[in-house]
Amino acid sequence: MSTHIGAQAGDIAPLVLMPGDPLRAKWIAQTFLEDARCYTEVRGMYGYTGTWRGHRVSVQGSGMGQPSLAIYANELFTEYDVQSVIRVGSCGAMTERLAVRDIVIGSGACTDSSMNRIRFDGLDYAPVADFGLLRAAHDAATAAALDEAVHVGLLYSSDSFYPARPEHAARMVEYGVLAVEMEASALYTLAAKFDRRALAICTVSDHLVTGEETTSQERERTFGAMVEIALSAGAGTVR
Ligand code: HPA
């Protein structure tokens, strides 16, 4: 058992899907995995392992924000030998190039967090997705021929859902950033540190420009499409 994950060595698959919401982890396990077994309930941050099309897959909640995700990602990489983590989450669209329900595959993640500033003594590190996972996810999304558009580009991993300085988001948009969420930067950084693979795929749940929001029913449907993309990309690239 690690400090925050109540699993034994071997309980967790080399491929982990990681939603922020632990109840989403439970929903993914019950909806997409066969023979899913819960391996941790510590702090209500559920984790499950099962199979998808014959591949062993785990689903682990991360909680919200980079500090929370970093706890789970660190323990998955260092104590359970996890090789690939795919975040499946939601994001806020920052530009009219995106519509609600679109899917954003994060090629890299900018941030306002101090986590990497501290880690790199003030130097600016560029956290990026694993290219193999990114390519496989894009291929899977294209093959799925969804009604929603699929974008590949930069995410903005903010520490604040309610920002004190909204103008920072506008500056990010000037430089091509597509959407805001709260976790990808830490995930990409930790995967690099431990020589593992990571990707963040997000559905647009709300639009910062138009103010539009998705209903919970719409969220579930597009979230499901995204989970299939993640499973297909992850299972096809296990090493
Ligand atoms: N901000 C941060 N994270 C998010 C948002 C947002 O507007 N929407 C979904 N995740």
mmCIF file of C-alpha atoms in Angstrom, residues 103-193:
data_model
loop_
_atom_site.group_PDB
_atom_site.id
_atom_site.type_symbol
_atom_site.label_atom_id
_atom_site.label_comp_id
_atom_site.label_asym_id
_atom_site.label_seq_id
_atom_site.Cartn_x
_atom_site.Cartn_y
_atom_site.Cartn_z
ATOM 1 C CA ILE A 103 -12.602 17.279 -27.469
ATOM 2 C CA VAL A 104 -9.164 18.755 -26.781
ATOM 3 C CA ILE A 105 -6.091 16.526 -26.821
ATOM 4 C CA GLY A 106 -3.388 18.417 -24.935
ATOM 5 C CA SER A 107 -0.094 18.466 -26.855
ATOM 6 C CA GLY A 108 1.401 20.544 -24.037
ATOM 7 C CA ALA A 109 0.359 22.405 -20.921
ATOM 8 C CA CYS A 110 1.084 25.986 -19.819
ATOM 9 C CA THR A 111 0.468 26.835 -16.184
ATOM 10 C CA ASP A 112 0.197 29.559 -13.553
ATOM 11 C CA SER A 113 1.205 27.058 -10.887
ATOM 12 C CA SER A 114 4.334 27.464 -8.804
ATOM 13 C CA MET A 115 4.964 23.716 -8.765
ATOM 14 C CA ASN A 116 7.344 23.666 -11.734
ATOM 15 C CA ARG A 117 8.809 27.063 -10.897
ATOM 16 C CA ILE A 118 9.940 25.526 -7.609
ATOM 17 C CA ARG A 119 10.966 22.202 -9.183
ATOM 18 C CA PHE A 120 13.127 23.990 -11.806
ATOM 19 C CA ASP A 121 14.401 26.842 -9.601
ATOM 20 C CA GLY A 122 12.598 29.464 -11.697
ATOM 21 C CA LEU A 123 13.518 28.013 -15.095
ATOM 22 C CA ASP A 124 10.638 27.424 -17.511
ATOM 23 C CA TYR A 125 10.082 23.781 -18.360
ATOM 24 C CA ALA A 126 7.688 22.883 -21.215
ATOM 25 C CA PRO A 127 5.516 19.907 -20.162
ATOM 26 C CA VAL A 128 4.413 17.933 -23.225
ATOM 27 C CA ALA A 129 2.322 14.855 -23.983
ATOM 28 C CA ASP A 130 3.792 11.535 -25.042
ATOM 29 C CA PHE A 131 3.790 11.637 -28.835
ATOM 30 C CA GLY A 132 2.852 7.948 -29.274
ATOM 31 C CA LEU A 133 -0.211 8.323 -27.052
ATOM 32 C CA LEU A 134 -1.093 11.635 -28.672
ATOM 33 C CA ARG A 135 -0.913 10.184 -32.176
ATOM 34 C CA ALA A 136 -2.905 7.083 -31.160
ATOM 35 C CA ALA A 137 -5.582 9.235 -29.500
ATOM 36 C CA HIS A 138 -5.869 11.453 -32.559
ATOM 37 C CA ASP A 139 -6.117 8.382 -34.825
ATOM 38 C CA ALA A 140 -8.808 6.861 -32.558
ATOM 39 C CA ALA A 141 -10.743 10.138 -32.445
ATOM 40 C CA THR A 142 -10.626 10.473 -36.234
ATOM 41 C CA ALA A 143 -11.756 6.856 -36.708
ATOM 42 C CA ALA A 144 -14.659 7.405 -34.291
ATOM 43 C CA ALA A 145 -16.092 10.052 -36.693
ATOM 44 C CA LEU A 146 -17.735 11.954 -33.832
ATOM 45 C CA ASP A 147 -20.147 14.864 -34.329
ATOM 46 C CA GLU A 148 -17.888 16.900 -32.046
ATOM 47 C CA ALA A 149 -14.665 18.475 -33.338
ATOM 48 C CA VAL A 150 -11.348 17.139 -32.042
ATOM 49 C CA HIS A 151 -8.548 19.653 -31.438
ATOM 50 C CA VAL A 152 -4.875 19.073 -30.654
ATOM 51 C CA GLY A 153 -3.157 21.959 -28.897
ATOM 52 C CA LEU A 154 -2.131 23.671 -25.711
ATOM 53 C CA LEU A 155 -3.973 23.437 -22.415
ATOM 54 C CA TYR A 156 -3.667 25.975 -19.602
ATOM 55 C CA SER A 157 -3.387 24.168 -16.270
ATOM 56 C CA SER A 158 -4.522 26.814 -13.830
ATOM 57 C CA ASP A 159 -4.427 26.542 -10.054
ATOM 58 C CA SER A 160 -7.587 28.666 -9.823
ATOM 59 C CA PHE A 161 -11.031 27.691 -11.043
ATOM 60 C CA TYR A 162 -12.062 31.188 -9.950
ATOM 61 C CA PRO A 163 -9.058 33.236 -11.125
ATOM 62 C CA ALA A 164 -8.008 36.418 -9.339
ATOM 63 C CA ARG A 165 -6.516 37.645 -12.641
ATOM 64 C CA PRO A 166 -8.811 36.653 -15.565
ATOM 65 C CA GLU A 167 -6.575 38.664 -17.925
ATOM 66 C CA HIS A 168 -3.967 35.909 -17.682
ATOM 67 C CA ALA A 169 -6.286 33.612 -19.649
ATOM 68 C CA ALA A 170 -6.533 36.249 -22.402
ATOM 69 C CA ARG A 171 -2.732 36.403 -22.626
ATOM 70 C CA MET A 172 -2.605 32.631 -22.997
ATOM 71 C CA VAL A 173 -5.168 32.783 -25.819
ATOM 72 C CA GLU A 174 -3.038 35.385 -27.645
ATOM 73 C CA TYR A 175 -0.344 32.712 -27.768
ATOM 74 C CA GLY A 176 -2.589 29.943 -29.079
ATOM 75 C CA VAL A 177 -3.767 28.195 -25.914
ATOM 76 C CA LEU A 178 -7.125 26.474 -26.441
ATOM 77 C CA ALA A 179 -8.628 25.544 -23.096
ATOM 78 C CA VAL A 180 -8.232 25.757 -19.326
ATOM 79 C CA GLU A 181 -8.207 22.839 -16.897
ATOM 80 C CA MET A 182 -6.296 22.190 -13.696
ATOM 81 C CA GLU A 183 -4.068 19.084 -13.918
ATOM 82 C CA ALA A 184 -2.237 18.339 -17.198
ATOM 83 C CA SER A 185 0.971 20.263 -16.489
ATOM 84 C CA ALA A 186 1.786 18.248 -13.351
ATOM 85 C CA LEU A 187 0.912 14.968 -15.072
ATOM 86 C CA TYR A 188 3.172 15.657 -18.067
ATOM 87 C CA THR A 189 6.007 16.798 -15.817
ATOM 88 C CA LEU A 190 5.883 13.743 -13.554
ATOM 89 C CA ALA A 191 5.657 11.352 -16.508
ATOM 90 C CA ALA A 192 8.834 12.959 -17.893
ATOM 91 C CA LYS A 193 10.591 12.722 -14.520
#
